[in-house]
Amino acid sequence: MAENENPLFLKVVILIYAIVALVYGLCFLFVPDFLVNASGGEPVFHGWLRWAGGICVALGIGSLMVMRKPKNQGIFVTTIALGTLLAGLALVFAWINLEEGANVWFTAFPAILMLVIS
C-alpha cells in the first residue's frame, strides 16, 4: 500500500474492525448467554467465551490507538488483516457445515463482515 498524507481508507477500516471487536468482545465478556442463545447453539461454560471476549476488547482498544496514528503500524495492521481473513474463512467453513438448529444469520453476517474487512 502506498504511503500518503491522509490514510483515510485505512482509518475507516480500522475503525470498523475496532467497533466489531469491541461489540463482540463486550458481549462475550459480560453477557455470553445472549450470544449463545442468539446463535441457537448449545450452552457452554462461560469461561471459554469470557476469555475470548477479553482478547477482542483488547484488540479493539489497540485498534483505536493505532487508528489515531496508523503510520509505521504495519505489523499491527497486517496482523489484524490476517486475523480477520482467517476468522472469515473459518466462519465460511462453519456456515457450510451449519449445525442443526443454528441461526444462519449469526454465522453468515460475521463471515461476510470479516472477509470484507480483511
Short mmCIF file of C-alpha atoms in Angstrom, two decimals:
data_model
loop_
_atom_site.label_atom_id
_atom_site.label_comp_id
_atom_site.label_asym_id
_atom_site.label_seq_id
_atom_site.Cartn_x
_atom_site.Cartn_y
_atom_site.Cartn_z
CA MET A 1 0.00 0.00 0.00
CA ALA A 2 1.41 3.36 -1.00
CA GLU A 3 2.03 5.79 1.84
CA ASN A 4 0.15 9.06 1.67
CA GLU A 5 -0.53 12.01 3.93
CA ASN A 6 -4.16 11.10 4.67
CA PRO A 7 -4.71 7.35 5.07
CA LEU A 8 -8.48 7.80 5.42
CA PHE A 9 -9.43 4.38 4.00
CA LEU A 10 -7.12 2.59 6.44
CA LYS A 11 -8.53 4.58 9.35
CA VAL A 12 -12.11 3.73 8.34
CA VAL A 13 -11.33 0.01 8.08
CA ILE A 14 -9.53 0.05 11.43
CA LEU A 15 -12.49 1.86 12.99
CA ILE A 16 -14.95 -0.73 11.63
CA TYR A 17 -12.72 -3.51 12.96
CA ALA A 18 -12.47 -1.82 16.36
CA ILE A 19 -16.25 -1.44 16.62
CA VAL A 20 -16.85 -5.09 15.70
CA ALA A 21 -14.15 -6.29 18.10
CA LEU A 22 -15.49 -4.16 20.95
CA VAL A 23 -19.14 -5.15 20.42
CA TYR A 24 -18.42 -8.87 20.22
CA GLY A 25 -15.79 -8.65 22.96
CA LEU A 26 -18.02 -6.83 25.43
CA CYS A 27 -20.89 -9.23 24.71
CA PHE A 28 -18.68 -12.29 25.19
CA LEU A 29 -17.14 -10.76 28.31
CA PHE A 30 -20.31 -9.65 30.08
CA VAL A 31 -23.35 -11.39 28.51
CA PRO A 32 -22.15 -14.60 26.83
CA ASP A 33 -25.59 -16.23 27.25
CA PHE A 34 -27.08 -13.63 24.92
CA LEU A 35 -24.72 -14.55 22.08
CA VAL A 36 -25.08 -18.28 22.65
CA ASN A 37 -28.88 -18.01 22.59
CA ALA A 38 -28.77 -15.74 19.52
CA SER A 39 -26.65 -18.28 17.66
CA GLY A 40 -29.01 -21.13 18.50
CA GLY A 41 -26.10 -23.11 19.90
CA GLU A 42 -25.83 -25.35 22.93
CA PRO A 43 -24.96 -23.72 26.26
CA VAL A 44 -21.24 -23.82 27.03
CA PHE A 45 -19.04 -22.98 30.00
CA HIS A 46 -18.82 -19.18 30.16
CA GLY A 47 -15.10 -19.19 30.83
CA TRP A 48 -14.48 -20.30 27.26
CA LEU A 49 -16.36 -17.27 25.97
CA ARG A 50 -15.26 -14.67 28.51
CA TRP A 51 -11.53 -15.01 27.85
CA ALA A 52 -12.13 -14.61 24.11
CA GLY A 53 -14.19 -11.51 24.93
CA GLY A 54 -11.26 -10.05 26.82
CA ILE A 55 -8.96 -10.64 23.85
CA CYS A 56 -11.45 -8.99 21.48
CA VAL A 57 -11.80 -5.96 23.76
CA ALA A 58 -8.01 -5.61 23.92
CA LEU A 59 -7.73 -5.82 20.12
CA GLY A 60 -10.49 -3.23 19.75
CA ILE A 61 -8.76 -0.81 22.11
CA GLY A 62 -5.42 -1.41 20.37
CA SER A 63 -7.08 -0.72 17.03
CA LEU A 64 -8.44 2.59 18.27
CA MET A 65 -4.94 3.53 19.44
CA VAL A 66 -3.44 2.64 16.06
CA MET A 67 -6.23 4.46 14.21
CA ARG A 68 -5.09 7.78 15.66
CA LYS A 69 -1.66 7.39 14.02
CA PRO A 70 -1.59 4.47 11.57
CA LYS A 71 1.82 5.29 10.04
CA ASN A 72 4.56 2.84 10.98
CA GLN A 73 1.99 0.39 12.37
CA GLY A 74 2.30 -2.08 9.51
CA ILE A 75 2.85 -5.12 11.72
CA PHE A 76 -0.34 -4.50 13.71
CA VAL A 77 -2.36 -3.75 10.58
CA THR A 78 -1.03 -6.90 8.86
CA THR A 79 -1.83 -8.98 11.94
CA ILE A 80 -5.39 -7.65 12.06
CA ALA A 81 -5.85 -8.23 8.31
CA LEU A 82 -4.58 -11.81 8.61
CA GLY A 83 -6.71 -12.44 11.70
CA THR A 84 -9.89 -11.20 10.03
CA LEU A 85 -9.14 -13.22 6.89
CA LEU A 86 -8.64 -16.44 8.87
CA ALA A 87 -11.70 -15.74 11.03
CA GLY A 88 -13.77 -15.08 7.91
CA LEU A 89 -12.62 -18.32 6.29
CA ALA A 90 -13.36 -20.26 9.49
CA LEU A 91 -16.84 -18.75 9.61
CA VAL A 92 -17.46 -19.65 5.95
CA PHE A 93 -16.48 -23.24 6.82
CA ALA A 94 -18.87 -23.13 9.80
CA TRP A 95 -21.56 -21.66 7.54
CA ILE A 96 -21.17 -24.54 5.06
CA ASN A 97 -21.26 -27.12 7.87
CA LEU A 98 -24.00 -25.41 9.88
CA GLU A 99 -25.27 -27.39 12.84
CA GLU A 100 -28.94 -28.26 13.03
CA GLY A 101 -30.87 -25.60 14.91
CA ALA A 102 -28.20 -22.92 14.48
CA ASN A 103 -29.17 -19.49 13.17
CA VAL A 104 -27.73 -18.87 9.70
CA TRP A 105 -27.54 -15.08 10.11
CA PHE A 106 -25.36 -15.44 13.22
CA THR A 107 -22.67 -17.16 11.15
CA ALA A 108 -23.24 -15.54 7.76
CA PHE A 109 -23.16 -11.90 8.86
CA PRO A 110 -19.80 -12.02 10.69
CA ALA A 111 -18.32 -14.23 7.94
CA ILE A 112 -19.13 -11.67 5.27
CA LEU A 113 -18.07 -8.78 7.50
CA MET A 114 -14.71 -10.36 8.37
CA LEU A 115 -13.92 -11.15 4.73
CA VAL A 116 -14.80 -7.60 3.66
CA ILE A 117 -12.69 -6.07 6.43
CA SER A 118 -9.70 -8.26 5.60
#
